Amino acid sequence: MGYQTWRSNAPACRGKKLTVGAGKTQLAPPQDGVIIDSVSVLADQSNTAAIYIGGVDVSNTAGFKLNQGQGLPGIRVTSLDVIWAVADAEGQVLWIFYTEPVGENVS
């Protein structure tokens, strides 16, 4: 049985680093079964090209453009697998921060 943490009065926040390139990349939770309340994404300050955020059809002409250091806060979703990213160049870094609903298992 694994260690579990429960939060009753504040949402748990977790994050991860994702490397994005010219091919579309799906934002997936770090483990199966994680319930998501919202997600925020931030393009790393060291990026040299833009990253685009959107659905499965995201491209560098159809998506929310993030230049270095820019982000999108508080996107309300129940699963990260509906959000995709693509970049103008290989090796761009996207930071993903997501919160879990209050009172949910946050192991």
PDB file of N, CA and C in Angstrom:
ATOM      1  N   MET A   1       0.843  -1.168   0.000  1.00  0.00           N
ATOM      2  CA  MET A   1       0.000   0.000   0.000  1.00  0.00           C
ATOM      3  C   MET A   1       0.892   1.235   0.000  1.00  0.00           C
ATOM      4  N   GLY A   2       0.632   2.160  -0.917  1.00  0.00           N
ATOM      5  CA  GLY A   2       1.455   3.349  -1.039  1.00  0.00           C
ATOM      6  C   GLY A   2       1.042   4.448  -0.084  1.00  0.00           C
ATOM      7  N   TYR A   3       1.941   5.369   0.137  1.00  0.00           N
ATOM      8  CA  TYR A   3       1.684   6.525   0.984  1.00  0.00           C
ATOM      9  C   TYR A   3       0.729   7.467   0.265  1.00  0.00           C
ATOM     10  N   GLN A   4      -0.271   7.980   0.991  1.00  0.00           N
ATOM     11  CA  GLN A   4      -1.238   8.896   0.410  1.00  0.00           C
ATOM     12  C   GLN A   4      -1.334  10.158   1.239  1.00  0.00           C
ATOM     13  N   THR A   5      -1.584  11.271   0.596  1.00  0.00           N
ATOM     14  CA  THR A   5      -1.794  12.538   1.281  1.00  0.00           C
ATOM     15  C   THR A   5      -3.178  13.042   0.919  1.00  0.00           C
ATOM     16  N   TRP A   6      -3.909  13.513   1.911  1.00  0.00           N
ATOM     17  CA  TRP A   6      -5.242  14.067   1.692  1.00  0.00           C
ATOM     18  C   TRP A   6      -5.239  15.534   2.074  1.00  0.00           C
ATOM     19  N   ARG A   7      -5.846  16.341   1.261  1.00  0.00           N
ATOM     20  CA  ARG A   7      -5.962  17.765   1.558  1.00  0.00           C
ATOM     21  C   ARG A   7      -7.450  18.066   1.730  1.00  0.00           C
ATOM     22  N   SER A   8      -7.807  18.696   2.818  1.00  0.00           N
ATOM     23  CA  SER A   8      -9.214  18.988   3.046  1.00  0.00           C
ATOM     24  C   SER A   8      -9.541  20.467   2.884  1.00  0.00           C
ATOM     25  N   ASN A   9      -8.531  21.338   2.951  1.00  0.00           N
ATOM     26  CA  ASN A   9      -8.823  22.767   2.923  1.00  0.00           C
ATOM     27  C   ASN A   9      -8.076  23.539   1.845  1.00  0.00           C
ATOM     28  N   ALA A  10      -7.237  22.880   1.066  1.00  0.00           N
ATOM     29  CA  ALA A  10      -6.495  23.576   0.013  1.00  0.00           C
ATOM     30  C   ALA A  10      -6.173  22.583  -1.099  1.00  0.00           C
ATOM     31  N   PRO A  11      -6.224  23.025  -2.347  1.00  0.00           N
ATOM     32  CA  PRO A  11      -5.887  22.113  -3.441  1.00  0.00           C
ATOM     33  C   PRO A  11      -4.393  21.801  -3.456  1.00  0.00           C
ATOM     34  N   ALA A  12      -4.068  20.578  -3.818  1.00  0.00           N
ATOM     35  CA  ALA A  12      -2.667  20.207  -3.984  1.00  0.00           C
ATOM     36  C   ALA A  12      -2.196  20.736  -5.336  1.00  0.00           C
ATOM     37  N   CYS A  13      -0.966  21.191  -5.396  1.00  0.00           N
ATOM     38  CA  CYS A  13      -0.398  21.687  -6.641  1.00  0.00           C
ATOM     39  C   CYS A  13       0.837  20.869  -6.969  1.00  0.00           C
ATOM     40  N   ARG A  14       0.921  20.419  -8.195  1.00  0.00           N
ATOM     41  CA  ARG A  14       2.067  19.641  -8.652  1.00  0.00           C
ATOM     42  C   ARG A  14       2.563  20.251  -9.957  1.00  0.00           C
ATOM     43  N   GLY A  15       3.775  19.910 -10.326  1.00  0.00           N
ATOM     44  CA  GLY A  15       4.310  20.440 -11.565  1.00  0.00           C
ATOM     45  C   GLY A  15       5.281  19.480 -12.218  1.00  0.00           C
ATOM     46  N   LYS A  16       5.533  19.733 -13.498  1.00  0.00           N
ATOM     47  CA  LYS A  16       6.519  18.939 -14.219  1.00  0.00           C
ATOM     48  C   LYS A  16       7.033  19.745 -15.408  1.00  0.00           C
ATOM     49  N   LYS A  17       8.180  19.316 -15.895  1.00  0.00           N
ATOM     50  CA  LYS A  17       8.839  19.952 -17.037  1.00  0.00           C
ATOM     51  C   LYS A  17       8.579  19.083 -18.266  1.00  0.00           C
ATOM     52  N   LEU A  18       8.222  19.727 -19.377  1.00  0.00           N
ATOM     53  CA  LEU A  18       7.971  19.024 -20.625  1.00  0.00           C
ATOM     54  C   LEU A  18       8.802  19.663 -21.727  1.00  0.00           C
ATOM     55  N   THR A  19       9.532  18.863 -22.480  1.00  0.00           N
ATOM     56  CA  THR A  19      10.288  19.376 -23.618  1.00  0.00           C
ATOM     57  C   THR A  19       9.430  19.238 -24.860  1.00  0.00           C
ATOM     58  N   VAL A  20       9.287  20.338 -25.597  1.00  0.00           N
ATOM     59  CA  VAL A  20       8.395  20.416 -26.754  1.00  0.00           C
ATOM     60  C   VAL A  20       9.209  20.719 -27.997  1.00  0.00           C
ATOM     61  N   GLY A  21       8.787  20.147 -29.120  1.00  0.00           N
ATOM     62  CA  GLY A  21       9.437  20.399 -30.400  1.00  0.00           C
ATOM     63  C   GLY A  21       8.417  20.632 -31.490  1.00  0.00           C
ATOM     64  N   ALA A  22       8.833  20.406 -32.734  1.00  0.00           N
ATOM     65  CA  ALA A  22       7.982  20.652 -33.892  1.00  0.00           C
ATOM     66  C   ALA A  22       6.836  19.654 -34.016  1.00  0.00           C
ATOM     67  N   GLY A  23       6.976  18.487 -33.391  1.00  0.00           N
ATOM     68  CA  GLY A  23       5.888  17.507 -33.377  1.00  0.00           C
ATOM     69  C   GLY A  23       4.993  17.761 -32.172  1.00  0.00           C
ATOM     70  N   LYS A  24       3.691  17.573 -32.342  1.00  0.00           N
ATOM     71  CA  LYS A  24       2.755  17.816 -31.246  1.00  0.00           C
ATOM     72  C   LYS A  24       3.041  16.892 -30.065  1.00  0.00           C
ATOM     73  N   THR A  25       2.916  17.456 -28.868  1.00  0.00           N
ATOM     74  CA  THR A  25       3.119  16.716 -27.628  1.00  0.00           C
ATOM     75  C   THR A  25       1.881  16.882 -26.762  1.00  0.00           C
ATOM     76  N   GLN A  26       1.367  15.780 -26.260  1.00  0.00           N
ATOM     77  CA  GLN A  26       0.202  15.805 -25.392  1.00  0.00           C
ATOM     78  C   GLN A  26       0.637  16.025 -23.944  1.00  0.00           C
ATOM     79  N   LEU A  27      -0.052  16.905 -23.240  1.00  0.00           N
ATOM     80  CA  LEU A  27       0.213  17.105 -21.818  1.00  0.00           C
ATOM     81  C   LEU A  27      -0.524  16.005 -21.077  1.00  0.00           C
ATOM     82  N   ALA A  28       0.206  15.115 -20.459  1.00  0.00           N
ATOM     83  CA  ALA A  28      -0.397  13.990 -19.747  1.00  0.00           C
ATOM     84  C   ALA A  28      -0.047  14.087 -18.271  1.00  0.00           C
ATOM     85  N   PRO A  29      -0.939  13.620 -17.396  1.00  0.00           N
ATOM     86  CA  PRO A  29      -0.627  13.659 -15.970  1.00  0.00           C
ATOM     87  C   PRO A  29       0.548  12.751 -15.648  1.00  0.00           C
ATOM     88  N   PRO A  30       1.272  13.043 -14.572  1.00  0.00           N
ATOM     89  CA  PRO A  30       2.437  12.246 -14.225  1.00  0.00           C
ATOM     90  C   PRO A  30       2.102  10.837 -13.772  1.00  0.00           C
ATOM     91  N   GLN A  31       0.851  10.573 -13.437  1.00  0.00           N
ATOM     92  CA  GLN A  31       0.449   9.223 -13.056  1.00  0.00           C
ATOM     93  C   GLN A  31      -1.017   9.019 -13.394  1.00  0.00           C
ATOM     94  N   ASP A  32      -1.395   7.769 -13.645  1.00  0.00           N
ATOM     95  CA  ASP A  32      -2.777   7.453 -13.957  1.00  0.00           C
ATOM     96  C   ASP A  32      -3.675   7.728 -12.764  1.00  0.00           C
ATOM     97  N   GLY A  33      -4.892   8.119 -13.036  1.00  0.00           N
ATOM     98  CA  GLY A  33      -5.881   8.306 -11.994  1.00  0.00           C
ATOM     99  C   GLY A  33      -5.852   9.644 -11.285  1.00  0.00           C
ATOM    100  N   VAL A  34      -4.958  10.538 -11.664  1.00  0.00           N
ATOM    101  CA  VAL A  34      -4.901  11.853 -11.022  1.00  0.00           C
ATOM    102  C   VAL A  34      -6.059  12.693 -11.547  1.00  0.00           C
ATOM    103  N   ILE A  35      -6.817  13.250 -10.631  1.00  0.00           N
ATOM    104  CA  ILE A  35      -7.935  14.118 -10.998  1.00  0.00           C
ATOM    105  C   ILE A  35      -7.420  15.552 -11.030  1.00  0.00           C
ATOM    106  N   ILE A  36      -7.694  16.234 -12.128  1.00  0.00           N
ATOM    107  CA  ILE A  36      -7.189  17.593 -12.344  1.00  0.00           C
ATOM    108  C   ILE A  36      -8.328  18.593 -12.184  1.00  0.00           C
ATOM    109  N   ASP A  37      -8.048  19.706 -11.524  1.00  0.00           N
ATOM    110  CA  ASP A  37      -9.014  20.791 -11.400  1.00  0.00           C
ATOM    111  C   ASP A  37      -8.678  21.916 -12.381  1.00  0.00           C
ATOM    112  N   SER A  38      -7.396  22.262 -12.445  1.00  0.00           N
ATOM    113  CA  SER A  38      -6.958  23.287 -13.389  1.00  0.00           C
ATOM    114  C   SER A  38      -5.475  23.097 -13.677  1.00  0.00           C
ATOM    115  N   VAL A  39      -5.039  23.684 -14.775  1.00  0.00           N
ATOM    116  CA  VAL A  39      -3.628  23.595 -15.178  1.00  0.00           C
ATOM    117  C   VAL A  39      -3.146  24.978 -15.604  1.00  0.00           C
ATOM    118  N   SER A  40      -1.914  25.268 -15.275  1.00  0.00           N
ATOM    119  CA  SER A  40      -1.247  26.484 -15.746  1.00  0.00           C
ATOM    120  C   SER A  40       0.010  26.052 -16.477  1.00  0.00           C
ATOM    121  N   VAL A  41       0.344  26.735 -17.554  1.00  0.00           N
ATOM    122  CA  VAL A  41       1.547  26.408 -18.321  1.00  0.00           C
ATOM    123  C   VAL A  41       2.414  27.653 -18.444  1.00  0.00           C
ATOM    124  N   LEU A  42       3.730  27.441 -18.446  1.00  0.00           N
ATOM    125  CA  LEU A  42       4.679  28.545 -18.510  1.00  0.00           C
ATOM    126  C   LEU A  42       5.829  28.167 -19.430  1.00  0.00           C
ATOM    127  N   ALA A  43       6.086  28.987 -20.438  1.00  0.00           N
ATOM    128  CA  ALA A  43       7.228  28.783 -21.325  1.00  0.00           C
ATOM    129  C   ALA A  43       8.490  29.222 -20.588  1.00  0.00           C
ATOM    130  N   ASP A  44       9.508  28.387 -20.598  1.00  0.00           N
ATOM    131  CA  ASP A  44      10.744  28.661 -19.883  1.00  0.00           C
ATOM    132  C   ASP A  44      11.416  29.939 -20.391  1.00  0.00           C
ATOM    133  N   GLN A  45      12.085  30.648 -19.480  1.00  0.00           N
ATOM    134  CA  GLN A  45      12.807  31.882 -19.831  1.00  0.00           C
ATOM    135  C   GLN A  45      13.942  31.644 -20.814  1.00  0.00           C
ATOM    136  N   SER A  46      14.465  30.418 -20.851  1.00  0.00           N
ATOM    137  CA  SER A  46      15.601  30.135 -21.729  1.00  0.00           C
ATOM    138  C   SER A  46      15.189  29.688 -23.131  1.00  0.00           C
ATOM    139  N   ASN A  47      13.898  29.577 -23.393  1.00  0.00           N
ATOM    140  CA  ASN A  47      13.452  29.158 -24.721  1.00  0.00           C
ATOM    141  C   ASN A  47      13.901  30.139 -25.801  1.00  0.00           C
ATOM    142  N   THR A  48      14.150  29.617 -26.974  1.00  0.00           N
ATOM    143  CA  THR A  48      14.564  30.454 -28.105  1.00  0.00           C
ATOM    144  C   THR A  48      13.489  30.559 -29.181  1.00  0.00           C
ATOM    145  N   ALA A  49      12.383  29.819 -28.995  1.00  0.00           N
ATOM    146  CA  ALA A  49      11.292  29.830 -29.972  1.00  0.00           C
ATOM    147  C   ALA A  49       9.963  29.753 -29.228  1.00  0.00           C
ATOM    148  N   ALA A  50       8.890  30.090 -29.912  1.00  0.00           N
ATOM    149  CA  ALA A  50       7.554  30.088 -29.310  1.00  0.00           C
ATOM    150  C   ALA A  50       7.011  28.667 -29.163  1.00  0.00           C
ATOM    151  N   ILE A  51       6.150  28.511 -28.155  1.00  0.00           N
ATOM    152  CA  ILE A  51       5.383  27.282 -27.947  1.00  0.00           C
ATOM    153  C   ILE A  51       3.918  27.650 -28.114  1.00  0.00           C
ATOM    154  N   TYR A  52       3.146  26.751 -28.714  1.00  0.00           N
ATOM    155  CA  TYR A  52       1.719  26.974 -28.934  1.00  0.00           C
ATOM    156  C   TYR A  52       0.931  25.926 -28.156  1.00  0.00           C
ATOM    157  N   ILE A  53      -0.122  26.359 -27.461  1.00  0.00           N
ATOM    158  CA  ILE A  53      -0.952  25.504 -26.648  1.00  0.00           C
ATOM    159  C   ILE A  53      -2.342  25.446 -27.265  1.00  0.00           C
ATOM    160  N   GLY A  54      -2.929  24.250 -27.314  1.00  0.00           N
ATOM    161  CA  GLY A  54      -4.277  24.111 -27.857  1.00  0.00           C
ATOM    162  C   GLY A  54      -4.776  22.688 -27.731  1.00  0.00           C
ATOM    163  N   GLY A  55      -5.777  22.373 -28.529  1.00  0.00           N
ATOM    164  CA  GLY A  55      -6.336  21.029 -28.570  1.00  0.00           C
ATOM    165  C   GLY A  55      -5.544  20.147 -29.520  1.00  0.00           C
ATOM    166  N   VAL A  56      -6.144  19.050 -29.907  1.00  0.00           N
ATOM    167  CA  VAL A  56      -5.456  18.074 -30.754  1.00  0.00           C
ATOM    168  C   VAL A  56      -5.010  18.667 -32.092  1.00  0.00           C
ATOM    169  N   ASP A  57      -5.655  19.728 -32.550  1.00  0.00           N
ATOM    170  CA  ASP A  57      -5.320  20.352 -33.832  1.00  0.00           C
ATOM    171  C   ASP A  57      -4.355  21.531 -33.696  1.00  0.00           C
ATOM    172  N   VAL A  58      -3.696  21.668 -32.552  1.00  0.00           N
ATOM    173  CA  VAL A  58      -2.785  22.793 -32.345  1.00  0.00           C
ATOM    174  C   VAL A  58      -1.667  22.786 -33.390  1.00  0.00           C
ATOM    175  N   SER A  59      -1.270  23.981 -33.808  1.00  0.00           N
ATOM    176  CA  SER A  59      -0.148  24.141 -34.740  1.00  0.00           C
ATOM    177  C   SER A  59       0.458  25.517 -34.478  1.00  0.00           C
ATOM    178  N   ASN A  60       1.509  25.850 -35.208  1.00  0.00           N
ATOM    179  CA  ASN A  60       2.102  27.178 -35.010  1.00  0.00           C
ATOM    180  C   ASN A  60       1.302  28.282 -35.685  1.00  0.00           C
ATOM    181  N   THR A  61       0.158  27.934 -36.257  1.00  0.00           N
ATOM    182  CA  THR A  61      -0.772  28.938 -36.774  1.00  0.00           C
ATOM    183  C   THR A  61      -2.126  28.858 -36.079  1.00  0.00           C
ATOM    184  N   ALA A  62      -2.325  27.851 -35.235  1.00  0.00           N
ATOM    185  CA  ALA A  62      -3.606  27.674 -34.533  1.00  0.00           C
ATOM    186  C   ALA A  62      -3.334  27.218 -33.100  1.00  0.00           C
ATOM    187  N   GLY A  63      -3.260  28.169 -32.196  1.00  0.00           N
ATOM    188  CA  GLY A  63      -3.022  27.864 -30.791  1.00  0.00           C
ATOM    189  C   GLY A  63      -2.665  29.134 -30.041  1.00  0.00           C
ATOM    190  N   PHE A  64      -2.620  29.048 -28.718  1.00  0.00           N
ATOM    191  CA  PHE A  64      -2.201  30.179 -27.898  1.00  0.00           C
ATOM    192  C   PHE A  64      -0.683  30.232 -27.916  1.00  0.00           C
ATOM    193  N   LYS A  65      -0.128  31.318 -28.425  1.00  0.00           N
ATOM    194  CA  LYS A  65       1.313  31.461 -28.573  1.00  0.00           C
ATOM    195  C   LYS A  65       1.935  31.925 -27.256  1.00  0.00           C
ATOM    196  N   LEU A  66       2.970  31.188 -26.831  1.00  0.00           N
ATOM    197  CA  LEU A  66       3.718  31.565 -25.633  1.00  0.00           C
ATOM    198  C   LEU A  66       5.169  31.818 -26.013  1.00  0.00           C
ATOM    199  N   ASN A  67       5.612  33.054 -25.887  1.00  0.00           N
ATOM    200  CA  ASN A  67       7.019  33.365 -26.056  1.00  0.00           C
ATOM    201  C   ASN A  67       7.719  33.070 -24.731  1.00  0.00           C
ATOM    202  N   GLN A  68       9.046  33.166 -24.712  1.00  0.00           N
ATOM    203  CA  GLN A  68       9.782  32.844 -23.492  1.00  0.00           C
ATOM    204  C   GLN A  68       9.241  33.636 -22.303  1.00  0.00           C
ATOM    205  N   GLY A  69       9.025  32.918 -21.200  1.00  0.00           N
ATOM    206  CA  GLY A  69       8.544  33.537 -19.983  1.00  0.00           C
ATOM    207  C   GLY A  69       7.053  33.792 -19.908  1.00  0.00           C
ATOM    208  N   GLN A  70       6.322  33.556 -20.981  1.00  0.00           N
ATOM    209  CA  GLN A  70       4.883  33.789 -20.969  1.00  0.00           C
ATOM    210  C   GLN A  70       4.144  32.521 -20.533  1.00  0.00           C
ATOM    211  N   GLY A  71       2.934  32.708 -20.012  1.00  0.00           N
ATOM    212  CA  GLY A  71       2.174  31.562 -19.553  1.00  0.00           C
ATOM    213  C   GLY A  71       0.679  31.752 -19.690  1.00  0.00           C
ATOM    214  N   LEU A  72      -0.025  30.667 -19.443  1.00  0.00           N
ATOM    215  CA  LEU A  72      -1.488  30.667 -19.394  1.00  0.00           C
ATOM    216  C   LEU A  72      -1.874  30.130 -18.022  1.00  0.00           C
ATOM    217  N   PRO A  73      -2.478  30.944 -17.168  1.00  0.00           N
ATOM    218  CA  PRO A  73      -2.830  30.474 -15.828  1.00  0.00           C
ATOM    219  C   PRO A  73      -4.246  29.898 -15.753  1.00  0.00           C
ATOM    220  N   GLY A  74      -4.419  28.934 -14.878  1.00  0.00           N
ATOM    221  CA  GLY A  74      -5.742  28.472 -14.469  1.00  0.00           C
ATOM    222  C   GLY A  74      -6.674  27.967 -15.544  1.00  0.00           C
ATOM    223  N   ILE A  75      -6.208  27.142 -16.455  1.00  0.00           N
ATOM    224  CA  ILE A  75      -7.077  26.562 -17.470  1.00  0.00           C
ATOM    225  C   ILE A  75      -7.906  25.469 -16.793  1.00  0.00           C
ATOM    226  N   ARG A  76      -9.218  25.596 -16.798  1.00  0.00           N
ATOM    227  CA  ARG A  76     -10.085  24.625 -16.121  1.00  0.00           C
ATOM    228  C   ARG A  76     -10.281  23.396 -17.005  1.00  0.00           C
ATOM    229  N   VAL A  77      -9.735  22.293 -16.589  1.00  0.00           N
ATOM    230  CA  VAL A  77      -9.866  21.011 -17.285  1.00  0.00           C
ATOM    231  C   VAL A  77      -9.977  19.901 -16.246  1.00  0.00           C
ATOM    232  N   THR A  78     -10.481  18.760 -16.663  1.00  0.00           N
ATOM    233  CA  THR A  78     -10.536  17.600 -15.769  1.00  0.00           C
ATOM    234  C   THR A  78      -9.467  16.583 -16.129  1.00  0.00           C
ATOM    235  N   SER A  79      -8.791  16.785 -17.256  1.00  0.00           N
ATOM    236  CA  SER A  79      -7.727  15.878 -17.675  1.00  0.00           C
ATOM    237  C   SER A  79      -6.732  16.639 -18.543  1.00  0.00           C
ATOM    238  N   LEU A  80      -5.448  16.392 -18.319  1.00  0.00           N
ATOM    239  CA  LEU A  80      -4.427  17.064 -19.124  1.00  0.00           C
ATOM    240  C   LEU A  80      -4.353  16.540 -20.549  1.00  0.00           C
ATOM    241  N   ASP A  81      -4.923  15.366 -20.816  1.00  0.00           N
ATOM    242  CA  ASP A  81      -4.771  14.786 -22.150  1.00  0.00           C
ATOM    243  C   ASP A  81      -5.576  15.506 -23.229  1.00  0.00           C
ATOM    244  N   VAL A  82      -6.333  16.527 -22.871  1.00  0.00           N
ATOM    245  CA  VAL A  82      -7.054  17.321 -23.876  1.00  0.00           C
ATOM    246  C   VAL A  82      -6.236  18.524 -24.336  1.00  0.00           C
ATOM    247  N   ILE A  83      -5.066  18.736 -23.717  1.00  0.00           N
ATOM    248  CA  ILE A  83      -4.212  19.879 -24.061  1.00  0.00           C
ATOM    249  C   ILE A  83      -2.948  19.377 -24.766  1.00  0.00           C
ATOM    250  N   TRP A  84      -2.609  20.029 -25.863  1.00  0.00           N
ATOM    251  CA  TRP A  84      -1.440  19.666 -26.666  1.00  0.00           C
ATOM    252  C   TRP A  84      -0.542  20.884 -26.820  1.00  0.00           C
ATOM    253  N   ALA A  85       0.725  20.635 -27.125  1.00  0.00           N
ATOM    254  CA  ALA A  85       1.692  21.712 -27.332  1.00  0.00           C
ATOM    255  C   ALA A  85       2.559  21.392 -28.542  1.00  0.00           C
ATOM    256  N   VAL A  86       3.009  22.426 -29.220  1.00  0.00           N
ATOM    257  CA  VAL A  86       3.941  22.311 -30.341  1.00  0.00           C
ATOM    258  C   VAL A  86       4.805  23.564 -30.324  1.00  0.00           C
ATOM    259  N   ALA A  87       6.019  23.463 -30.820  1.00  0.00           N
ATOM    260  CA  ALA A  87       6.925  24.613 -30.798  1.00  0.00           C
ATOM    261  C   ALA A  87       7.477  24.900 -32.191  1.00  0.00           C
ATOM    262  N   ASP A  88       8.023  26.100 -32.352  1.00  0.00           N
ATOM    263  CA  ASP A  88       8.654  26.492 -33.610  1.00  0.00           C
ATOM    264  C   ASP A  88      10.026  25.854 -33.792  1.00  0.00           C
ATOM    265  N   ALA A  89      10.601  25.306 -32.710  1.00  0.00           N
ATOM    266  CA  ALA A  89      11.926  24.674 -32.773  1.00  0.00           C
ATOM    267  C   ALA A  89      11.989  23.555 -31.727  1.00  0.00           C
ATOM    268  N   GLU A  90      12.884  22.627 -31.941  1.00  0.00           N
ATOM    269  CA  GLU A  90      13.059  21.517 -31.002  1.00  0.00           C
ATOM    270  C   GLU A  90      13.650  22.008 -29.677  1.00  0.00           C
ATOM    271  N   GLY A  91      13.408  21.249 -28.621  1.00  0.00           N
ATOM    272  CA  GLY A  91      14.056  21.488 -27.342  1.00  0.00           C
ATOM    273  C   GLY A  91      13.529  22.637 -26.510  1.00  0.00           C
ATOM    274  N   GLN A  92      12.310  23.102 -26.771  1.00  0.00           N
ATOM    275  CA  GLN A  92      11.736  24.188 -25.977  1.00  0.00           C
ATOM    276  C   GLN A  92      11.111  23.603 -24.713  1.00  0.00           C
ATOM    277  N   VAL A  93      11.203  24.319 -23.607  1.00  0.00           N
ATOM    278  CA  VAL A  93      10.737  23.811 -22.316  1.00  0.00           C
ATOM    279  C   VAL A  93       9.424  24.477 -21.911  1.00  0.00           C
ATOM    280  N   LEU A  94       8.473  23.632 -21.525  1.00  0.00           N
ATOM    281  CA  LEU A  94       7.176  24.083 -21.028  1.00  0.00           C
ATOM    282  C   LEU A  94       7.012  23.537 -19.618  1.00  0.00           C
ATOM    283  N   TRP A  95       6.727  24.420 -18.675  1.00  0.00           N
ATOM    284  CA  TRP A  95       6.473  24.013 -17.296  1.00  0.00           C
ATOM    285  C   TRP A  95       4.972  23.877 -17.125  1.00  0.00           C
ATOM    286  N   ILE A  96       4.555  22.762 -16.532  1.00  0.00           N
ATOM    287  CA  ILE A  96       3.139  22.463 -16.346  1.00  0.00           C
ATOM    288  C   ILE A  96       2.869  22.388 -14.844  1.00  0.00           C
ATOM    289  N   PHE A  97       1.927  23.172 -14.376  1.00  0.00           N
ATOM    290  CA  PHE A  97       1.528  23.159 -12.969  1.00  0.00           C
ATOM    291  C   PHE A  97       0.039  22.866 -12.914  1.00  0.00           C
ATOM    292  N   TYR A  98      -0.341  21.845 -12.165  1.00  0.00           N
ATOM    293  CA  TYR A  98      -1.754  21.534 -12.080  1.00  0.00           C
ATOM    294  C   TYR A  98      -2.189  21.385 -10.633  1.00  0.00           C
ATOM    295  N   THR A  99      -3.460  21.705 -10.418  1.00  0.00           N
ATOM    296  CA  THR A  99      -4.035  21.562  -9.089  1.00  0.00           C
ATOM    297  C   THR A  99      -5.067  20.445  -9.115  1.00  0.00           C
ATOM    298  N   GLU A 100      -5.206  19.822  -7.969  1.00  0.00           N
ATOM    299  CA  GLU A 100      -6.210  18.779  -7.796  1.00  0.00           C
ATOM    300  C   GLU A 100      -7.330  19.349  -6.949  1.00  0.00           C
ATOM    301  N   PRO A 101      -8.540  18.879  -7.147  1.00  0.00           N
ATOM    302  CA  PRO A 101      -9.687  19.416  -6.379  1.00  0.00           C
ATOM    303  C   PRO A 101      -9.488  19.251  -4.878  1.00  0.00           C
ATOM    304  N   VAL A 102     -10.039  20.172  -4.124  1.00  0.00           N
ATOM    305  CA  VAL A 102      -9.984  20.118  -2.664  1.00  0.00           C
ATOM    306  C   VAL A 102     -10.677  18.848  -2.196  1.00  0.00           C
ATOM    307  N   GLY A 103     -10.030  18.148  -1.240  1.00  0.00           N
ATOM    308  CA  GLY A 103     -10.623  16.956  -0.669  1.00  0.00           C
ATOM    309  C   GLY A 103     -10.364  15.681  -1.437  1.00  0.00           C
ATOM    310  N   GLU A 104      -9.645  15.768  -2.563  1.00  0.00           N
ATOM    311  CA  GLU A 104      -9.356  14.574  -3.359  1.00  0.00           C
ATOM    312  C   GLU A 104      -8.073  13.924  -2.881  1.00  0.00           C
ATOM    313  N   ASN A 105      -7.898  12.670  -3.217  1.00  0.00           N
ATOM    314  CA  ASN A 105      -6.682  11.930  -2.894  1.00  0.00           C
ATOM    315  C   ASN A 105      -5.536  12.516  -3.717  1.00  0.00           C
ATOM    316  N   VAL A 106      -4.467  12.932  -3.077  1.00  0.00           N
ATOM    317  CA  VAL A 106      -3.350  13.564  -3.769  1.00  0.00           C
ATOM    318  C   VAL A 106      -2.059  12.814  -3.511  1.00  0.00           C
ATOM    319  N   SER A 107      -2.120  11.511  -3.554  1.00  0.00           N
ATOM    320  CA  SER A 107      -0.929  10.700  -3.256  1.00  0.00           C
ATOM    321  C   SER A 107       0.158  10.892  -4.289  1.00  0.00           C
TER     322      SER A 107
END
